Amino acid sequence: MQTITIKPGVQTRAYPVFIGAGLLRDAQVLQPFVDGGTAMLVSNETVAPLFADKVRGLLGGCRVYTVNLPDGEEHKTLDNMARIIDALAENRCGRDTTVIALGGGVVGDVAGFAAACYQRGAGLVQIPTTLLAQVDAAVGGKTGVNHAAGKNLIGAFYQPRCVIADTDTLHSLDQRELRAGLAEVIKYGLIRDAGFFAWLEENMEKLLRRESDALARAIEQSCRHKAAVVAADEKENTADGGRALLNLGHTFAHAMEAALDYRALLHGEAVAVGTLMAADLSRRMGWLGGGDVARIEKIMGEAGLPASPPAAMTVEKFLRFMQMDKKSRGGKMRLVLLKEIGRAQVAADYDAGGLHATLRAFTSGGRRGGV
């Protein structure tokens, strides 16, 4: 088991991220973080039959209530967050209740937001069961739900007591979900660590085969990068980058997800396309060399990720939903772009003509936007 400590800031306590195989067989990992005698286990209809009994078995004499949400990004809503609040209230749960989020990013975000709101803050434990959640969504304290106007528009920064990433749960994923998670792993190499990116290029087949050592290293390295970024900028307040750099490709991705009602693409698939669009715009601005763009395109292809938006996306849809991005300041959209592999920058001074050229290229039938 690897343990990474997240230190979000001077006002927020540190907490551990445990990474390893078989952690859901070890009560000593979870029990110290459930100290009120009552737990609300939040999962979904896909994950609960696989792992909920294992988690209950770790909790001994603790009273455990359950809420199982529908599976899918389209269910990341205020209504489902309210279901959790209703269950907490109906069972007369106190503030010392621990909300345990067992599932992927949707479960973690919705349950985490409910924990943040219930009695102004109940305890929270994240047990992510997808690669995307283990390397990104469950770590760092972002919680929330989607709105018709845009993704993640309603939420709170709320840190868990711990994160338990049992790599054995990844064997339950279908291959599409695994590939989607790899988009977020690749992101860390692109924004912070060229050496890690090179390692991913060499080890992509091992990751796709779910070799335990390769998966553990990818998760550990991703979490270490996330920990460093969150420690420096917990609530995305740094104007010139900081935590916002974690959103490489996400402005384009969130626009696709919202415009298409969160049904056409998995989040990681949208991030992959958005990252290629960010690379294309970076090249048009003279920041990113053609060789680096080719490497990004190649690794996304080897990971089996899509290279272009769904046909329903238009330039107008992109622009309408991109304007709602949370990185915007003073009405000006900011984009995370690449200077080189391993170095990203938040840019408000991007070339508007270049942005429109990228949007046109990726919505005009070009398989990879003319990159």
Coordinates of C-alpha atoms in Angstrom, one line a residue:
M1 CA 0.0 0.0 0.0
Q2 CA 1.2 3.5 -0.9
T3 CA 0.1 6.5 1.2
I4 CA 0.1 10.0 -0.2
T5 CA -0.8 12.9 2.1
I6 CA -2.9 15.7 0.8
K7 CA -2.2 19.1 2.5
P8 CA -4.8 21.4 0.9
G9 CA -3.8 24.5 2.9
V10 CA -3.3 26.1 6.3
Q11 CA -7.0 26.3 6.9
T12 CA -7.7 22.6 6.0
R13 CA -6.4 19.5 7.7
A14 CA -4.3 17.0 5.8
Y15 CA -5.6 13.6 4.9
P16 CA -4.3 10.4 3.4
V17 CA -4.8 8.8 0.0
F18 CA -4.3 5.0 0.3
I19 CA -3.4 3.2 -3.0
G20 CA -3.1 -0.5 -3.3
A21 CA -4.6 -3.9 -4.0
G22 CA -7.0 -5.5 -1.6
L23 CA -7.7 -2.4 0.5
L24 CA -11.4 -3.3 0.7
R25 CA -10.4 -6.5 2.6
D26 CA -8.7 -4.5 5.4
A27 CA -10.9 -3.0 8.0
Q28 CA -8.0 -1.1 9.6
V29 CA -7.8 1.1 6.5
L30 CA -11.4 2.4 6.7
Q31 CA -12.5 2.1 10.3
P32 CA -10.3 4.9 11.8
F33 CA -12.1 7.4 9.6
V34 CA -15.7 6.4 10.6
D35 CA -15.8 7.4 14.2
G36 CA -19.4 8.4 14.8
G37 CA -21.1 5.0 14.8
T38 CA -23.3 5.9 11.8
A39 CA -22.5 5.8 8.1
M40 CA -24.4 6.7 5.0
L41 CA -23.1 4.5 2.1
V42 CA -23.7 6.2 -1.2
S43 CA -23.1 4.2 -4.4
N44 CA -24.9 3.5 -7.7
E45 CA -26.8 0.7 -9.2
T46 CA -23.7 -0.7 -11.0
V47 CA -21.1 -0.5 -8.3
A48 CA -23.2 -1.4 -5.2
P49 CA -23.8 -5.0 -6.1
L50 CA -20.1 -5.5 -6.6
F51 CA -18.6 -3.8 -3.5
A52 CA -21.2 -2.4 -1.1
D53 CA -21.3 -5.6 1.0
K54 CA -17.5 -5.5 1.3
V55 CA -17.6 -2.0 2.6
R56 CA -20.4 -2.8 5.1
G57 CA -18.3 -5.8 6.3
L58 CA -15.5 -3.4 7.2
L59 CA -17.7 -1.3 9.4
G60 CA -18.3 -3.7 12.2
G61 CA -21.1 -2.6 14.5
C62 CA -21.6 0.7 12.8
R63 CA -25.1 1.6 11.7
V64 CA -25.0 1.8 7.9
Y65 CA -27.7 3.4 5.8
T66 CA -27.6 3.3 2.0
V67 CA -28.5 5.3 -1.1
N68 CA -28.0 3.9 -4.6
L69 CA -28.1 6.5 -7.3
P70 CA -28.7 5.8 -11.0
D71 CA -25.5 5.3 -13.0
G72 CA -24.3 8.0 -15.4
E73 CA -23.2 11.6 -15.7
E74 CA -26.7 12.7 -16.6
H75 CA -27.7 11.8 -13.0
K76 CA -25.2 14.2 -11.4
T77 CA -28.1 16.5 -10.4
L78 CA -29.5 18.5 -7.5
D79 CA -32.4 16.0 -7.3
N80 CA -30.0 13.1 -6.6
M81 CA -28.0 15.2 -4.1
A82 CA -31.3 15.9 -2.4
R83 CA -32.0 12.2 -2.2
I84 CA -29.0 11.8 -0.1
I85 CA -29.9 14.7 2.2
D86 CA -33.4 13.3 2.5
A87 CA -32.0 9.9 3.5
L88 CA -29.7 11.5 6.1
A89 CA -32.6 13.5 7.6
E90 CA -35.2 10.6 7.5
N91 CA -32.7 8.4 9.4
R92 CA -32.1 11.2 11.9
C93 CA -28.4 11.1 11.2
G94 CA -26.3 13.6 13.2
R95 CA -23.4 15.7 12.1
D96 CA -21.1 12.9 13.3
T97 CA -22.4 10.6 10.5
T98 CA -19.8 9.7 7.9
V99 CA -20.9 9.8 4.3
I100 CA -19.0 7.1 2.3
A101 CA -18.9 7.6 -1.5
L102 CA -18.4 4.3 -3.2
G103 CA -18.2 4.6 -7.0
G104 CA -16.9 6.8 -9.8
G105 CA -16.7 10.5 -10.1
V106 CA -20.4 11.1 -10.2
V107 CA -21.0 9.3 -7.0
G108 CA -18.0 11.0 -5.3
D109 CA -19.1 14.5 -6.5
V110 CA -22.8 14.2 -5.5
A111 CA -22.1 12.4 -2.2
G112 CA -19.3 14.8 -1.4
F113 CA -21.6 17.8 -2.0
A114 CA -24.3 16.3 0.2
A115 CA -21.8 15.8 3.0
A116 CA -20.6 19.4 2.7
C117 CA -24.2 20.7 3.0
Y118 CA -25.7 18.4 5.6
Q119 CA -25.7 20.1 8.9
R120 CA -23.0 22.3 7.5
G121 CA -20.6 19.5 7.1
A122 CA -20.7 15.7 7.8
G123 CA -17.6 13.5 7.6
L124 CA -16.7 12.2 4.1
V125 CA -14.7 9.2 2.9
Q126 CA -14.1 8.7 -0.7
I127 CA -13.7 5.1 -2.1
P128 CA -13.3 5.6 -5.9
T129 CA -13.8 2.5 -8.0
T130 CA -12.9 3.9 -11.5
L131 CA -9.5 4.9 -12.8
L132 CA -10.7 8.4 -13.5
A133 CA -12.0 8.9 -9.9
Q134 CA -8.8 7.3 -8.4
V135 CA -6.5 9.7 -10.2
D136 CA -8.6 12.8 -10.2
A137 CA -12.2 13.2 -9.1
A138 CA -11.9 11.7 -5.6
V139 CA -8.8 13.6 -4.7
G140 CA -8.6 17.3 -3.9
G141 CA -12.0 18.2 -2.5
K142 CA -14.1 19.4 -5.5
T143 CA -17.7 18.3 -5.1
G144 CA -20.9 19.4 -6.9
V145 CA -23.5 18.7 -9.5
N146 CA -24.3 19.8 -13.1
H147 CA -26.8 22.4 -14.3
A148 CA -28.5 22.7 -17.6
A149 CA -26.4 25.8 -18.3
G150 CA -23.1 24.0 -17.7
K151 CA -21.1 21.3 -15.9
N152 CA -20.3 21.5 -12.2
L153 CA -21.9 24.9 -11.8
I154 CA -23.2 24.1 -8.3
G155 CA -20.9 22.7 -5.6
A156 CA -18.4 23.3 -2.9
F157 CA -14.8 22.6 -2.0
Y158 CA -15.0 20.0 0.7
Q159 CA -12.1 17.7 1.6
P160 CA -12.6 14.1 2.7
R161 CA -11.2 12.4 5.8
C162 CA -9.4 10.0 3.5
V163 CA -9.4 8.4 0.0
I164 CA -9.2 4.7 -0.4
A165 CA -8.1 3.6 -3.9
D166 CA -8.3 -0.1 -4.1
T167 CA -6.8 -1.1 -7.5
D168 CA -8.6 -4.4 -7.5
T169 CA -11.8 -2.5 -8.2
L170 CA -10.5 -1.5 -11.6
H171 CA -10.9 -5.1 -12.8
S172 CA -14.6 -4.5 -12.7
L173 CA -14.4 -1.7 -15.3
D174 CA -15.3 -2.2 -18.9
Q175 CA -12.5 -1.3 -21.3
R176 CA -14.2 2.0 -22.4
E177 CA -14.3 3.2 -18.8
L178 CA -10.6 2.3 -18.3
R179 CA -9.6 4.1 -21.4
A180 CA -11.6 7.2 -20.3
G181 CA -9.6 7.3 -17.1
L182 CA -6.3 7.2 -18.9
A183 CA -7.2 10.6 -20.4
E184 CA -6.8 12.2 -16.9
V185 CA -3.6 10.2 -16.3
I186 CA -2.1 11.6 -19.6
K187 CA -3.1 15.1 -18.5
Y188 CA -0.7 15.0 -15.6
G189 CA 2.2 14.3 -17.8
L190 CA 1.2 17.0 -20.2
I191 CA 0.8 19.8 -17.6
R192 CA 3.6 18.9 -15.1
D193 CA 5.9 16.0 -15.9
A194 CA 7.4 15.3 -19.3
G195 CA 9.2 12.2 -17.9
F196 CA 5.9 10.8 -16.7
F197 CA 4.4 11.4 -20.1
A198 CA 7.3 9.5 -21.7
W199 CA 6.7 6.6 -19.2
L200 CA 3.1 6.5 -20.3
E201 CA 4.1 6.3 -23.9
E202 CA 6.2 3.3 -23.1
N203 CA 3.7 1.6 -20.9
M204 CA 0.3 2.2 -22.4
E205 CA -0.2 -1.5 -23.4
K206 CA 0.6 -2.6 -19.8
L207 CA -2.0 -0.1 -18.5
L208 CA -4.6 -1.3 -21.0
R209 CA -3.9 -4.9 -19.9
R210 CA -4.4 -3.7 -16.3
E211 CA -1.0 -4.9 -15.1
S212 CA -1.1 -4.2 -11.4
D213 CA 2.4 -2.6 -11.1
A214 CA 1.8 -0.3 -14.0
L215 CA -1.7 0.8 -12.8
A216 CA -0.3 1.4 -9.2
R217 CA 2.5 3.6 -10.6
A218 CA 0.1 5.6 -12.8
I219 CA -2.3 6.2 -10.0
E220 CA 0.5 7.1 -7.5
Q221 CA 2.2 9.5 -9.8
S222 CA -1.1 11.2 -10.8
C223 CA -2.1 11.6 -7.1
R224 CA 1.3 13.0 -6.2
H225 CA 0.8 15.7 -8.9
K226 CA -2.7 16.4 -7.8
A227 CA -1.5 16.7 -4.2
A228 CA 1.2 19.2 -5.1
V229 CA -1.2 21.3 -7.1
V230 CA -4.0 21.3 -4.4
A231 CA -1.5 22.2 -1.7
A232 CA -0.5 25.3 -3.6
D233 CA -4.0 26.4 -4.6
E234 CA -6.8 24.5 -2.8
K235 CA -9.7 26.6 -4.2
E236 CA -8.4 27.6 -7.6
N237 CA -7.7 31.2 -6.5
T238 CA -4.3 31.6 -8.2
A239 CA -4.9 33.9 -11.2
D240 CA -2.0 32.7 -13.3
G241 CA -2.5 29.0 -13.1
G242 CA -2.3 26.9 -10.0
R243 CA -5.2 24.4 -9.7
A244 CA -6.7 25.7 -12.9
L245 CA -3.9 23.9 -14.8
L246 CA -5.6 20.6 -13.9
N247 CA -8.3 21.7 -16.4
L248 CA -6.3 21.1 -19.5
G249 CA -8.8 20.3 -22.2
H250 CA -11.7 20.6 -19.8
T251 CA -13.2 23.9 -21.1
F252 CA -13.8 22.2 -24.5
A253 CA -14.8 19.0 -22.7
H254 CA -17.3 20.5 -20.4
A255 CA -18.9 22.3 -23.3
M256 CA -19.4 19.1 -25.2
E257 CA -20.8 17.3 -22.2
A258 CA -23.3 20.1 -21.3
A259 CA -24.4 20.7 -24.9
L260 CA -25.1 17.0 -25.4
D261 CA -26.9 16.5 -22.1
Y262 CA -24.0 14.4 -20.6
R263 CA -25.0 11.4 -22.7
A264 CA -22.8 11.3 -25.8
L265 CA -19.3 10.9 -24.2
L266 CA -17.8 9.7 -21.0
H267 CA -16.0 12.5 -19.1
G268 CA -12.6 11.2 -19.9
E269 CA -13.5 10.8 -23.6
A270 CA -14.5 14.4 -23.7
V271 CA -11.3 15.4 -21.9
A272 CA -9.3 13.5 -24.6
V273 CA -10.9 15.4 -27.4
G274 CA -10.6 18.7 -25.5
T275 CA -6.9 18.1 -24.9
L276 CA -6.4 17.6 -28.6
M277 CA -8.2 20.8 -29.2
A278 CA -6.1 22.6 -26.7
A279 CA -3.0 21.2 -28.4
D280 CA -4.2 22.4 -31.7
L281 CA -4.8 25.9 -30.5
S282 CA -1.4 25.9 -28.7
R283 CA 0.2 25.0 -32.1
R284 CA -1.8 27.8 -33.9
M285 CA -0.4 30.3 -31.4
G286 CA 3.1 29.1 -32.0
W287 CA 3.5 27.7 -28.4
L288 CA 3.6 24.0 -29.1
G289 CA 5.7 22.3 -31.7
G290 CA 4.4 20.0 -34.3
G291 CA 6.4 17.1 -32.9
D292 CA 4.8 17.5 -29.5
V293 CA 1.3 17.7 -31.1
A294 CA 2.0 14.4 -32.9
R295 CA 3.1 12.7 -29.7
I296 CA -0.1 13.8 -28.0
E297 CA -2.3 12.7 -30.9
K298 CA -0.4 9.3 -30.9
I299 CA -0.8 8.5 -27.2
M300 CA -4.5 9.4 -27.2
G301 CA -4.9 7.1 -30.2
E302 CA -3.0 4.3 -28.5
A303 CA -5.2 4.7 -25.4
G304 CA -8.2 4.1 -27.7
L305 CA -9.7 7.6 -27.0
P306 CA -11.8 9.6 -29.5
A307 CA -10.1 12.3 -31.6
S308 CA -13.0 14.5 -32.5
P309 CA -16.3 15.8 -31.0
P310 CA -19.6 14.1 -31.8
A311 CA -21.1 15.3 -35.1
A312 CA -23.8 17.3 -33.2
M313 CA -21.3 19.8 -31.9
T314 CA -21.1 23.1 -33.7
V315 CA -18.9 26.2 -33.2
E316 CA -21.9 28.0 -31.8
K317 CA -22.5 25.3 -29.2
F318 CA -18.9 25.2 -28.2
L319 CA -18.8 29.0 -27.6
R320 CA -22.1 29.2 -25.8
F321 CA -21.2 26.6 -23.2
M322 CA -17.5 27.6 -23.0
Q323 CA -18.6 31.0 -21.8
M324 CA -19.9 29.4 -18.6
D325 CA -16.6 27.9 -17.7
K326 CA -15.6 28.5 -14.1
K327 CA -12.1 29.7 -15.0
S328 CA -13.6 32.8 -16.7
R329 CA -12.6 36.1 -15.0
G330 CA -14.3 39.5 -15.7
G331 CA -16.3 38.0 -18.5
K332 CA -13.1 36.8 -20.2
M333 CA -12.8 33.1 -21.0
R334 CA -9.4 31.6 -19.9
L335 CA -8.0 28.5 -21.5
V336 CA -5.3 26.0 -20.3
L337 CA -2.8 25.7 -23.1
L338 CA 0.5 24.0 -23.6
K339 CA 3.9 25.6 -24.0
E340 CA 5.5 22.1 -24.4
I341 CA 4.9 18.6 -23.1
G342 CA 5.3 19.0 -19.3
R343 CA 4.5 22.7 -19.1
A344 CA 1.0 24.3 -19.3
Q345 CA -0.2 27.8 -18.9
V346 CA -3.6 29.5 -18.2
A347 CA -4.1 32.0 -21.0
A348 CA -6.6 34.9 -21.2
D349 CA -4.7 36.4 -24.1
Y350 CA -5.1 33.5 -26.5
D351 CA -5.7 34.4 -30.1
A352 CA -9.5 34.6 -30.8
G353 CA -9.0 33.9 -34.4
G354 CA -7.0 30.8 -33.6
L355 CA -9.7 29.6 -31.2
H356 CA -12.3 30.0 -33.9
A357 CA -10.0 28.2 -36.4
T358 CA -9.6 25.3 -34.0
L359 CA -13.4 25.1 -33.4
R360 CA -14.1 25.1 -37.1
A361 CA -11.5 22.4 -37.8
F362 CA -12.9 20.1 -35.1
T363 CA -16.5 20.6 -36.2
S364 CA -16.0 20.4 -39.9
G365 CA -15.4 16.7 -40.4
G366 CA -11.6 16.8 -39.9
R367 CA -10.9 13.6 -37.9
R368 CA -8.3 15.3 -35.7
G369 CA -9.0 18.9 -36.4
G370 CA -6.3 19.2 -39.0
V371 CA -3.6 18.7 -36.4

